[in-house]
CSV table of C-alpha atoms in Angstrom, one decimal:
chain,number,residue,atom,x,y,z
F,19,UNK,CA,22.9,11.8,-5.5
F,20,UNK,CA,22.2,15.3,-4.2
F,21,UNK,CA,18.7,14.5,-3.0
F,22,UNK,CA,17.4,13.3,-6.4
F,23,UNK,CA,17.5,9.5,-5.6
F,24,UNK,CA,17.0,7.1,-2.9
F,25,UNK,CA,19.1,3.9,-2.9
F,26,UNK,CA,17.8,0.7,-1.4
F,27,UNK,CA,18.5,-3.1,-1.4
F,28,UNK,CA,16.4,-6.2,-1.2
F,29,UNK,CA,17.9,-9.3,0.2
F,30,UNK,CA,15.9,-12.5,-1.2
F,31,UNK,CA,16.0,-16.2,-1.1
F,32,UNK,CA,15.5,-18.8,-3.8
F,33,UNK,CA,11.9,-17.9,-4.1
F,34,UNK,CA,12.6,-14.3,-5.0
F,35,UNK,CA,10.9,-12.9,-1.9
F,36,UNK,CA,12.2,-11.2,1.1
F,37,UNK,CA,12.0,-13.2,4.3
F,38,UNK,CA,10.9,-10.3,6.5
F,39,UNK,CA,10.9,-6.5,6.7
F,40,UNK,CA,14.6,-6.8,7.9
F,41,UNK,CA,15.6,-7.8,4.3
F,42,UNK,CA,14.7,-4.4,3.0
F,43,UNK,CA,17.6,-1.9,3.4
F,44,UNK,CA,16.8,1.8,2.9
F,45,UNK,CA,17.4,5.2,4.4
F,46,UNK,CA,15.3,4.5,7.5
F,47,UNK,CA,16.9,1.1,7.9
F,48,UNK,CA,20.3,1.3,6.6
F,49,UNK,CA,21.6,-2.1,7.8
F,50,UNK,CA,20.8,-5.8,7.4
F,51,UNK,CA,22.9,-8.9,7.9
F,52,UNK,CA,25.7,-8.5,5.3
F,53,UNK,CA,24.5,-5.2,3.8
F,54,UNK,CA,25.1,-1.5,4.8
F,55,UNK,CA,23.9,1.6,3.0
F,56,UNK,CA,26.0,4.7,3.4
F,57,UNK,CA,24.6,7.5,1.5
F,58,UNK,CA,24.7,6.3,-2.1
F,59,UNK,CA,27.0,3.5,-1.5
F,60,UNK,CA,25.9,-0.2,-0.7
F,61,UNK,CA,28.4,-2.4,1.0
F,62,UNK,CA,27.6,-6.2,0.5
F,63,UNK,CA,29.4,-8.9,2.3
F,64,UNK,CA,27.9,-12.1,1.0
F,65,UNK,CA,29.5,-14.3,3.7
F,66,UNK,CA,27.6,-12.3,6.4
F,67,UNK,CA,24.1,-12.4,4.7
F,68,UNK,CA,21.3,-14.1,6.6
F,69,UNK,CA,20.7,-17.8,6.0
F,70,UNK,CA,19.2,-18.8,2.8
F,71,UNK,CA,19.9,-15.5,1.1
F,72,UNK,CA,21.1,-15.9,-2.4
F,73,UNK,CA,20.4,-12.5,-4.1
F,74,UNK,CA,20.9,-8.8,-3.4
F,75,UNK,CA,19.0,-6.4,-5.6
F,76,UNK,CA,20.1,-2.7,-5.9
F,77,UNK,CA,17.1,-0.4,-6.3
F,78,UNK,CA,16.8,3.3,-7.0
F,79,UNK,CA,13.7,5.5,-6.6
F,80,UNK,CA,13.1,9.2,-6.7
F,81,UNK,CA,13.6,10.9,-3.3
F,82,UNK,CA,10.4,12.9,-4.0
F,83,UNK,CA,7.6,10.3,-3.8
F,84,UNK,CA,5.7,9.8,-7.1
F,85,UNK,CA,8.3,11.5,-9.3
F,86,UNK,CA,8.9,9.7,-12.6
F,87,UNK,CA,12.5,8.7,-13.0
F,88,UNK,CA,12.4,10.1,-16.5
F,89,UNK,CA,12.4,13.6,-15.0
F,90,UNK,CA,15.8,13.0,-13.2
F,91,UNK,CA,19.3,12.5,-14.4
F,92,UNK,CA,19.8,8.8,-15.4
F,93,UNK,CA,21.5,6.8,-12.5
F,94,UNK,CA,24.6,4.9,-13.1
F,95,UNK,CA,26.3,2.2,-11.2
F,96,UNK,CA,29.9,1.6,-10.3
F,97,UNK,CA,30.9,-1.7,-8.7
F,98,UNK,CA,34.1,-2.0,-6.6
F,99,UNK,CA,35.8,-5.0,-4.8
F,100,UNK,CA,36.9,-5.0,-1.2
F,101,UNK,CA,40.1,-3.2,-2.1
F,102,UNK,CA,38.2,-0.4,-3.7
F,103,UNK,CA,39.2,-1.4,-7.3
F,104,UNK,CA,36.5,-0.7,-9.9
F,105,UNK,CA,35.4,-3.9,-11.5
F,106,UNK,CA,32.3,-3.0,-13.4
F,107,UNK,CA,30.2,0.1,-14.4
F,108,UNK,CA,26.7,0.1,-15.7
F,109,UNK,CA,24.5,3.0,-17.2
F,110,UNK,CA,20.9,1.8,-17.9
F,111,UNK,CA,18.8,3.4,-20.5
F,112,UNK,CA,17.2,6.6,-19.2
F,113,UNK,CA,13.9,5.6,-17.5
F,114,UNK,CA,10.5,7.2,-18.5
F,115,UNK,CA,7.4,6.9,-16.5
F,116,UNK,CA,9.0,4.4,-14.1
F,117,UNK,CA,9.2,5.4,-10.5
F,118,UNK,CA,11.4,2.6,-9.1
F,119,UNK,CA,14.3,1.0,-11.1
F,120,UNK,CA,16.0,-2.4,-10.4
F,121,UNK,CA,19.5,-1.4,-11.2
F,122,UNK,CA,21.6,-4.6,-10.7
F,123,UNK,CA,21.8,-7.7,-8.5
F,124,UNK,CA,24.5,-9.7,-6.9
F,125,UNK,CA,23.4,-13.5,-6.9
F,126,UNK,CA,24.7,-16.8,-5.9
F,127,UNK,CA,25.1,-19.4,-8.6
F,128,UNK,CA,25.7,-22.8,-7.1
F,129,UNK,CA,29.0,-24.1,-7.8
F,130,UNK,CA,30.5,-21.0,-9.2
F,131,UNK,CA,30.0,-18.4,-6.4
F,132,UNK,CA,28.7,-14.9,-6.5
F,133,UNK,CA,28.0,-13.1,-9.7
F,134,UNK,CA,27.0,-9.8,-10.9
F,135,UNK,CA,24.0,-9.0,-13.4
F,136,UNK,CA,22.9,-5.6,-14.6
F,137,UNK,CA,19.0,-5.3,-14.8
F,138,UNK,CA,17.7,-1.9,-15.7
F,139,UNK,CA,14.0,-2.9,-15.2
F,140,UNK,CA,11.5,-0.3,-14.0
F,141,UNK,CA,8.1,-0.2,-12.3
F,142,UNK,CA,5.6,2.6,-13.4
F,143,UNK,CA,3.5,1.8,-10.3
F,144,UNK,CA,6.5,2.6,-8.1
F,145,UNK,CA,6.9,0.8,-4.7
F,146,UNK,CA,3.7,-1.0,-5.2
F,147,UNK,CA,5.1,-3.0,-8.1
F,148,UNK,CA,8.2,-3.7,-6.0
F,149,UNK,CA,6.1,-4.9,-3.0
F,150,UNK,CA,4.1,-7.2,-5.4
F,151,UNK,CA,7.1,-8.9,-6.8
F,152,UNK,CA,9.4,-9.1,-3.8
F,153,UNK,CA,6.9,-9.5,-1.0
F,154,UNK,CA,7.7,-6.2,0.7
F,155,UNK,CA,5.1,-4.5,3.0
F,156,UNK,CA,5.3,-0.9,2.0
F,157,UNK,CA,4.2,1.9,4.3
F,158,UNK,CA,3.9,5.5,3.8
F,159,UNK,CA,5.3,8.3,6.0
F,160,UNK,CA,2.2,8.1,8.2
F,161,UNK,CA,2.6,4.5,8.7
F,162,UNK,CA,-0.3,3.4,6.4
F,163,UNK,CA,0.1,0.4,4.3
F,164,UNK,CA,0.1,1.3,0.6
F,165,UNK,CA,-2.0,-1.1,-1.6
F,166,UNK,CA,-0.9,-2.3,-5.0
F,167,UNK,CA,-1.3,0.7,-7.5
F,168,UNK,CA,-4.0,-0.1,-10.1
F,169,UNK,CA,-3.1,0.1,-13.6
F,170,UNK,CA,-6.1,1.3,-15.5
F,171,UNK,CA,-8.7,4.0,-15.9
F,172,UNK,CA,-12.3,4.6,-15.1
F,173,UNK,CA,-15.1,6.6,-16.4
F,174,UNK,CA,-18.8,6.5,-15.4
F,175,UNK,CA,-21.6,8.2,-17.3
F,176,UNK,CA,-24.8,9.2,-15.4
F,177,UNK,CA,-28.2,8.2,-16.7
F,178,UNK,CA,-28.8,9.9,-20.1
F,179,UNK,CA,-31.3,12.8,-19.8
F,180,UNK,CA,-34.6,12.6,-21.5
F,181,UNK,CA,-34.9,16.3,-21.6
F,182,UNK,CA,-34.9,17.8,-25.1
F,183,UNK,CA,-31.6,19.1,-26.3
F,184,UNK,CA,-29.6,18.0,-23.1
F,185,UNK,CA,-27.1,15.2,-23.3
F,186,UNK,CA,-24.7,15.0,-20.4
F,187,UNK,CA,-21.1,14.0,-21.2
F,188,UNK,CA,-19.2,13.2,-18.1
F,189,UNK,CA,-15.4,13.5,-17.8
F,190,UNK,CA,-13.2,10.5,-17.5
F,191,UNK,CA,-11.0,10.3,-14.6
F,192,UNK,CA,-7.4,11.5,-15.1
F,193,UNK,CA,-5.3,8.6,-16.4
F,194,UNK,CA,-2.5,7.0,-14.3
F,195,UNK,CA,0.7,5.9,-15.9
F,196,UNK,CA,0.3,2.4,-17.6
F,197,UNK,CA,2.3,-0.5,-16.2
F,198,UNK,CA,5.7,-1.7,-17.5
F,199,UNK,CA,6.1,-5.0,-19.3
F,200,UNK,CA,7.9,-8.0,-18.2
F,201,UNK,CA,11.5,-7.5,-18.8
F,202,UNK,CA,13.7,-4.2,-19.1
F,203,UNK,CA,11.8,-1.2,-20.5
F,204,UNK,CA,13.2,1.1,-23.1
F,205,UNK,CA,11.4,4.4,-22.7
F,206,UNK,CA,10.5,6.5,-25.8
F,207,UNK,CA,10.6,9.8,-23.9
F,208,UNK,CA,13.3,12.3,-24.7
F,209,UNK,CA,16.1,12.8,-22.3
F,210,UNK,CA,15.7,15.9,-20.2
F,211,UNK,CA,18.5,18.3,-19.3
F,212,UNK,CA,19.8,18.6,-15.7
F,213,UNK,CA,22.8,18.1,-13.4
F,214,UNK,CA,25.4,15.4,-14.0
F,215,UNK,CA,24.0,11.9,-13.7
F,216,UNK,CA,24.3,10.6,-10.1
F,217,UNK,CA,26.2,7.4,-9.4
F,218,UNK,CA,25.3,4.5,-7.2
F,219,UNK,CA,28.3,2.6,-5.8
F,220,UNK,CA,28.2,-1.1,-5.0
F,221,UNK,CA,31.1,-2.5,-3.0
F,222,UNK,CA,31.2,-6.3,-2.5
F,223,UNK,CA,33.7,-8.5,-0.7
F,224,UNK,CA,32.9,-11.4,-3.0
F,225,UNK,CA,35.9,-12.4,-5.1
F,226,UNK,CA,35.7,-10.8,-8.5
F,227,UNK,CA,35.7,-13.1,-11.6
F,228,UNK,CA,35.5,-12.7,-15.2
F,229,UNK,CA,32.7,-15.2,-15.2
F,230,UNK,CA,30.4,-12.6,-13.6
F,231,UNK,CA,30.0,-11.0,-17.0
F,232,UNK,CA,28.6,-7.6,-15.8
F,233,UNK,CA,27.1,-5.4,-18.2
F,234,UNK,CA,29.3,-2.4,-19.0
F,235,UNK,CA,28.9,0.8,-21.1
F,236,UNK,CA,30.9,1.0,-24.4
F,237,UNK,CA,30.8,2.6,-27.8
F,238,UNK,CA,27.5,2.7,-29.8
F,239,UNK,CA,27.2,-0.6,-31.8
F,240,UNK,CA,26.8,-0.5,-35.6
F,241,UNK,CA,23.3,-0.4,-37.0
F,242,UNK,CA,21.6,-3.4,-38.4
F,243,UNK,CA,23.9,-6.1,-36.7
F,244,UNK,CA,23.7,-9.7,-37.8
F,245,UNK,CA,20.9,-11.7,-36.2
F,246,UNK,CA,20.8,-15.3,-35.5
F,247,UNK,CA,18.2,-18.0,-34.3
F,248,UNK,CA,19.7,-20.9,-32.3
F,249,UNK,CA,19.0,-24.3,-33.5
F,250,UNK,CA,15.2,-25.1,-32.9
F,251,UNK,CA,16.1,-28.6,-31.7
F,252,UNK,CA,18.4,-27.5,-29.0
F,253,UNK,CA,16.2,-24.6,-27.7
F,254,UNK,CA,13.0,-26.8,-27.7
F,255,UNK,CA,14.8,-29.7,-26.0
F,256,UNK,CA,16.2,-27.4,-23.3
F,257,UNK,CA,12.9,-25.5,-22.4
F,258,UNK,CA,10.6,-28.4,-22.8
F,259,UNK,CA,12.8,-30.6,-20.6
F,260,UNK,CA,12.4,-27.9,-18.0
F,261,UNK,CA,8.6,-27.5,-18.6
F,262,UNK,CA,8.2,-31.2,-18.3
F,263,UNK,CA,9.9,-31.3,-14.9
F,264,UNK,CA,7.4,-28.6,-13.8
F,265,UNK,CA,4.4,-30.5,-15.2
F,266,UNK,CA,3.8,-28.0,-18.0
F,267,UNK,CA,3.0,-28.9,-21.6
F,268,UNK,CA,5.6,-28.5,-24.2
F,269,UNK,CA,5.8,-25.6,-26.6
F,270,UNK,CA,6.5,-25.5,-30.3
F,271,UNK,CA,8.2,-22.8,-32.4
F,272,UNK,CA,5.9,-20.5,-34.3
F,273,UNK,CA,7.5,-18.8,-37.4
F,274,UNK,CA,5.7,-15.6,-36.8
F,275,UNK,CA,7.1,-15.3,-33.2
F,276,UNK,CA,10.5,-16.2,-34.5
F,277,UNK,CA,10.2,-13.3,-37.0
F,278,UNK,CA,9.2,-10.8,-34.2
F,279,UNK,CA,12.0,-12.2,-31.9
F,280,UNK,CA,14.6,-11.6,-34.7
F,281,UNK,CA,13.2,-8.1,-35.3
F,282,UNK,CA,13.4,-7.2,-31.7
F,283,UNK,CA,16.8,-8.6,-31.0
F,284,UNK,CA,18.1,-6.6,-34.0
F,285,UNK,CA,16.4,-3.5,-32.6
F,286,UNK,CA,18.1,-3.9,-29.2
F,287,UNK,CA,21.5,-4.6,-30.7
F,288,UNK,CA,21.2,-1.5,-33.0
F,289,UNK,CA,20.4,0.7,-29.9
F,290,UNK,CA,23.0,-1.1,-27.8
F,291,UNK,CA,20.6,-1.6,-24.9
F,292,UNK,CA,17.9,-3.8,-23.6
F,293,UNK,CA,14.4,-2.5,-23.8
F,294,UNK,CA,10.8,-3.3,-24.6
F,295,UNK,CA,10.9,-0.7,-27.4
F,296,UNK,CA,13.6,0.0,-30.0
F,297,UNK,CA,14.9,3.4,-31.1
F,298,UNK,CA,12.0,3.4,-33.7
F,299,UNK,CA,9.6,3.5,-30.8
F,300,UNK,CA,8.1,0.1,-31.8
F,301,UNK,CA,7.4,-2.3,-28.9
F,302,UNK,CA,8.1,-6.0,-28.8
F,303,UNK,CA,4.4,-6.6,-28.7
F,304,UNK,CA,3.8,-4.3,-31.8
F,305,UNK,CA,6.4,-6.5,-33.6
F,306,UNK,CA,4.3,-9.6,-32.7
F,307,UNK,CA,1.1,-8.0,-34.0
F,308,UNK,CA,2.8,-7.0,-37.2
F,309,UNK,CA,3.5,-10.7,-38.1
F,310,UNK,CA,-0.2,-11.5,-37.8
F,311,UNK,CA,0.1,-13.5,-34.5
F,312,UNK,CA,-3.0,-12.7,-32.3
F,313,UNK,CA,-2.4,-13.9,-28.8
F,314,UNK,CA,-4.5,-14.3,-25.6
F,315,UNK,CA,-1.5,-14.5,-23.3
F,316,UNK,CA,2.1,-13.4,-23.9
F,317,UNK,CA,5.5,-13.4,-22.1
F,318,UNK,CA,8.9,-12.3,-23.1
F,319,UNK,CA,12.6,-12.4,-21.9
F,320,UNK,CA,14.9,-9.6,-23.0
F,321,UNK,CA,18.4,-10.5,-22.0
F,322,UNK,CA,22.0,-9.8,-22.8
F,323,UNK,CA,25.1,-11.8,-21.9
F,324,UNK,CA,24.5,-15.4,-22.3
F,325,UNK,CA,26.5,-16.9,-25.3
F,326,UNK,CA,24.4,-20.0,-26.1
F,327,UNK,CA,20.8,-21.2,-25.8
F,328,UNK,CA,21.9,-23.4,-22.8
F,329,UNK,CA,23.3,-20.4,-21.0
F,330,UNK,CA,20.1,-18.4,-21.9
F,331,UNK,CA,17.8,-21.1,-20.5
F,332,UNK,CA,20.0,-21.5,-17.3
F,333,UNK,CA,19.9,-17.7,-16.9
F,334,UNK,CA,16.1,-17.6,-17.1
F,335,UNK,CA,15.7,-20.5,-14.6
F,336,UNK,CA,17.8,-18.8,-11.9
F,337,UNK,CA,15.2,-15.9,-11.2
F,338,UNK,CA,11.8,-16.8,-9.8
F,339,UNK,CA,10.1,-14.2,-11.9
F,340,UNK,CA,11.7,-15.3,-15.3
F,341,UNK,CA,11.4,-18.9,-14.4
F,342,UNK,CA,7.6,-18.4,-13.9
F,343,UNK,CA,7.4,-17.2,-17.6
F,344,UNK,CA,9.5,-20.0,-19.0
F,345,UNK,CA,7.4,-22.6,-17.2
F,346,UNK,CA,4.0,-21.0,-17.6
F,347,UNK,CA,1.6,-23.9,-18.6
F,348,UNK,CA,-0.7,-21.5,-20.5
F,349,UNK,CA,1.9,-21.0,-23.4
F,350,UNK,CA,1.8,-23.0,-26.4
F,351,UNK,CA,4.3,-21.3,-28.9
F,352,UNK,CA,7.8,-20.0,-28.3
F,353,UNK,CA,10.7,-18.3,-30.3
F,354,UNK,CA,14.3,-17.3,-29.5
F,355,UNK,CA,16.7,-15.1,-31.4
F,356,UNK,CA,19.7,-13.1,-30.7
F,357,UNK,CA,21.8,-10.3,-32.2
F,358,UNK,CA,25.4,-9.5,-31.6
F,359,UNK,CA,26.8,-6.0,-31.3
F,360,UNK,CA,29.5,-5.9,-28.6
F,361,UNK,CA,27.0,-7.8,-26.3
F,362,UNK,CA,24.7,-10.6,-27.3
F,363,UNK,CA,21.1,-9.5,-27.1
F,364,UNK,CA,18.4,-12.2,-26.8
F,365,UNK,CA,14.7,-12.0,-27.4
F,366,UNK,CA,12.5,-14.9,-26.2
F,367,UNK,CA,8.8,-14.9,-26.8
F,368,UNK,CA,6.0,-17.0,-25.3
F,369,UNK,CA,2.5,-17.0,-26.3
F,370,UNK,CA,-0.9,-18.8,-26.6
F,371,UNK,CA,-2.9,-18.0,-29.8
F,372,UNK,CA,-6.1,-16.0,-29.5
F,373,UNK,CA,-9.1,-18.3,-30.6
F,374,UNK,CA,-12.8,-17.6,-30.2
F,375,UNK,CA,-12.9,-20.1,-27.4
F,376,UNK,CA,-9.9,-18.5,-25.6
F,377,UNK,CA,-11.4,-15.1,-25.9
F,378,UNK,CA,-14.7,-16.2,-24.5
F,379,UNK,CA,-13.0,-18.0,-21.6
F,380,UNK,CA,-11.0,-14.9,-20.9
F,381,UNK,CA,-14.1,-12.7,-20.8
F,382,UNK,CA,-16.1,-15.3,-18.9
F,383,UNK,CA,-13.3,-15.3,-16.2
F,384,UNK,CA,-13.3,-11.6,-15.9
F,385,UNK,CA,-17.1,-11.6,-15.4
F,386,UNK,CA,-16.9,-14.4,-12.8
F,387,UNK,CA,-14.2,-12.6,-10.8
F,388,UNK,CA,-16.2,-9.4,-11.1
F,389,UNK,CA,-19.3,-11.1,-9.7
F,390,UNK,CA,-17.3,-12.7,-6.9
F,391,UNK,CA,-16.3,-9.2,-5.8
F,392,UNK,CA,-19.9,-8.0,-6.0
F,393,UNK,CA,-21.1,-11.1,-4.1
F,394,UNK,CA,-18.6,-10.4,-1.3
F,395,UNK,CA,-20.2,-6.9,-1.1
F,396,UNK,CA,-23.7,-8.3,-1.0
F,397,UNK,CA,-24.7,-7.2,-4.5
F,398,UNK,CA,-26.3,-9.2,-7.3
F,399,UNK,CA,-24.3,-10.5,-10.1
F,400,UNK,CA,-23.9,-8.8,-13.4
F,401,UNK,CA,-25.2,-10.5,-16.5
F,402,UNK,CA,-23.1,-10.7,-19.6
F,403,UNK,CA,-24.6,-8.5,-22.3
F,404,UNK,CA,-23.8,-9.1,-26.0
F,405,UNK,CA,-24.1,-5.6,-27.2
F,406,UNK,CA,-21.8,-4.1,-24.5
F,407,UNK,CA,-19.4,-7.0,-25.1
F,408,UNK,CA,-19.2,-5.8,-28.9
F,409,UNK,CA,-18.5,-2.3,-27.9
F,410,UNK,CA,-15.9,-3.4,-25.3
F,411,UNK,CA,-14.1,-5.6,-27.7
F,412,UNK,CA,-14.1,-3.1,-30.4
F,413,UNK,CA,-12.6,-0.5,-28.1
F,414,UNK,CA,-9.7,-2.8,-27.1
F,415,UNK,CA,-9.1,-3.7,-30.7
F,416,UNK,CA,-9.1,0.1,-31.5
F,417,UNK,CA,-6.6,0.9,-28.8
F,418,UNK,CA,-4.2,-1.6,-30.2
F,419,UNK,CA,-4.7,-0.6,-33.8
F,420,UNK,CA,-4.4,3.1,-33.3
F,421,UNK,CA,-1.8,3.0,-30.5
F,422,UNK,CA,-3.8,4.9,-27.8
F,423,UNK,CA,-4.9,4.3,-24.3
F,424,UNK,CA,-7.9,6.3,-23.2
F,425,UNK,CA,-11.6,6.3,-22.6
F,426,UNK,CA,-11.9,8.8,-25.4
F,427,UNK,CA,-11.1,7.5,-28.9
F,428,UNK,CA,-9.0,9.7,-31.3
F,429,UNK,CA,-12.4,10.5,-33.1
F,430,UNK,CA,-13.8,11.9,-29.8
F,431,UNK,CA,-16.2,9.2,-29.0
F,432,UNK,CA,-16.6,8.0,-25.4
F,433,UNK,CA,-17.9,4.8,-23.7
F,434,UNK,CA,-21.6,5.9,-24.0
F,435,UNK,CA,-21.2,6.6,-27.8
F,436,UNK,CA,-19.6,3.2,-28.3
F,437,UNK,CA,-22.4,1.4,-26.4
F,438,UNK,CA,-25.1,3.3,-28.4
F,439,UNK,CA,-23.3,2.6,-31.7
F,440,UNK,CA,-23.3,-1.1,-30.8
F,441,UNK,CA,-27.1,-0.9,-30.4
F,442,UNK,CA,-27.3,-0.8,-26.6
F,443,UNK,CA,-30.1,1.1,-25.0
F,444,UNK,CA,-28.7,1.1,-21.5
F,445,UNK,CA,-29.4,4.4,-19.7
F,446,UNK,CA,-26.3,4.4,-17.5
F,447,UNK,CA,-22.9,3.4,-18.8
F,448,UNK,CA,-19.6,3.0,-16.9
F,449,UNK,CA,-16.2,1.9,-18.3
F,450,UNK,CA,-13.1,0.5,-16.7
F,451,UNK,CA,-9.9,0.1,-19.0
F,452,UNK,CA,-6.5,-1.3,-18.2
F,453,UNK,CA,-3.3,-2.4,-20.2
F,454,UNK,CA,-0.4,-4.5,-19.4
F,455,UNK,CA,-1.9,-7.1,-17.1
F,456,UNK,CA,-1.3,-10.7,-18.1
F,457,UNK,CA,-4.4,-12.4,-16.7
F,458,UNK,CA,-8.1,-11.9,-15.7
F,459,UNK,CA,-7.0,-12.3,-12.0
F,460,UNK,CA,-4.4,-9.6,-12.4
F,461,UNK,CA,-6.6,-7.0,-14.1
F,462,UNK,CA,-9.6,-7.5,-11.9
F,463,UNK,CA,-7.4,-7.3,-8.7
F,464,UNK,CA,-5.9,-4.0,-10.1
F,465,UNK,CA,-9.3,-2.6,-10.7
F,466,UNK,CA,-10.5,-3.6,-7.2
F,467,UNK,CA,-7.5,-1.8,-5.7
F,468,UNK,CA,-8.5,1.5,-7.3
F,469,UNK,CA,-11.5,3.5,-5.8
F,470,UNK,CA,-12.8,4.5,-9.2
F,471,UNK,CA,-12.6,1.1,-10.8
F,472,UNK,CA,-13.9,-0.4,-7.6
F,473,UNK,CA,-16.9,1.9,-7.6
F,474,UNK,CA,-17.8,0.8,-11.2
F,475,UNK,CA,-17.6,-2.9,-10.2
F,476,UNK,CA,-19.7,-2.5,-7.0
F,477,UNK,CA,-22.3,0.1,-8.4
F,478,UNK,CA,-25.6,-1.3,-7.5
F,479,UNK,CA,-27.3,0.5,-10.5
F,480,UNK,CA,-25.3,-1.7,-12.9
F,481,UNK,CA,-26.8,-5.0,-14.0
F,482,UNK,CA,-25.0,-5.9,-17.2
F,483,UNK,CA,-21.3,-6.2,-18.3
F,484,UNK,CA,-19.5,-6.5,-21.6
F,485,UNK,CA,-15.8,-7.5,-21.4
F,486,UNK,CA,-13.2,-6.8,-24.1
F,487,UNK,CA,-9.6,-8.0,-24.5
F,488,UNK,CA,-6.9,-7.6,-27.2
F,489,UNK,CA,-3.3,-8.6,-27.3
F,490,UNK,CA,-0.8,-6.5,-29.1
F,491,UNK,CA,0.0,-2.7,-29.0
F,492,UNK,CA,2.6,-0.9,-27.1
F,493,UNK,CA,1.5,-2.3,-23.7
F,494,UNK,CA,0.9,-5.9,-24.8
F,495,UNK,CA,-2.6,-6.4,-23.5
F,496,UNK,CA,-5.6,-4.1,-23.4
F,497,UNK,CA,-8.8,-4.8,-21.2
F,498,UNK,CA,-12.2,-3.1,-21.2
F,499,UNK,CA,-15.2,-3.6,-18.9
F,500,UNK,CA,-18.3,-1.8,-20.2
F,501,UNK,CA,-21.1,-1.6,-17.6
F,502,UNK,CA,-24.8,-0.9,-18.2
F,503,UNK,CA,-27.8,-0.2,-16.1
């Protein structure tokens, strides 16, 4: 490791959450029941884990806080049994902007014992994302609790000057890194040169078994491997049975989603790795958009290993996070496809179509949540403003269509220009944007946890709001709040 990485582990129960701070093993707390950290080696003794524990997740992060993992050599995992015999190796795709990487997990499958799964999923928002998903309370070196890192950008324009020849153009805040999507991410950044890749060793006393099916490295698969879609009847029966038990409505196959799933499964198999983007730089969400399917909410499972739809569904139901996606009552359409190239690569897509009513409900929910925050601060509510809404919606659609994420459009126009072009005569304009969030609640919460975004939401001078949303593009979802006063 040579100071480049920190290794840690999370011990979780059936709900996917840590039970207490004692379930987080890291350099300042190198021991927990059944888990020991020694340098870059984690020793796991499943029989000694605390009661109710059924999963141990191996995590790596940069030793220098805030450093994107893409700037460091790619980590690799070596798994040994109690006798020191190597039973598996895993080298995930090189990370990009992610600051924390879930490397692998040892998990208990009822009736068959402990098994190993490679993950390779990252968080661009670092420990905040880890804390959000696993229920960890993260503190900095000064002992201060770190809030969830917002994923968005903010820009505020002052009142326009009425003086002849003077038009102030404020500068947008520097953009933070956009968030990762559900599932392993395949970065498009180029590998960097550096020292040999460090290794994380995981030693377990659990009996090794071929049924564990750990992911291993191997030769590059051939390009354009065959792609298959499992029988629609079997897949729909399996997932709709699970959804019915959870009280969620059934989903139906959509041929456009099936086409996108096939395309992305082929891209992952061609690259020989799981990822939200293929080697062509096209994201799974861009593949959906290319089929003409417009969605208001979307989810995806990118998985390798299962050999049948039944195994795939069983796999997704084992994890609390992937189970939430499969059972989400908002989804109406689904698709599943796989491609074989050494390993079997699966892409499952879940979506609800974008309709005028769905878009209106989404915008209204963002407005309501925003006004709730203003109400808690003793401020009057914002009124929905049609011209600002037109400008906000156009900006979201533009970010998807032209594949950018910024307050400034490729043609150089800013929030105040877009508002004026839509016909707005507001003297003060502010804008919040975000990408990757899957619900109004998630995006408003992210904005409220950012000083710049929060300042726009709670600015007394603003009295009007337009909300935009678009699904698709590299990040999957794009959001805009355009304030006016």
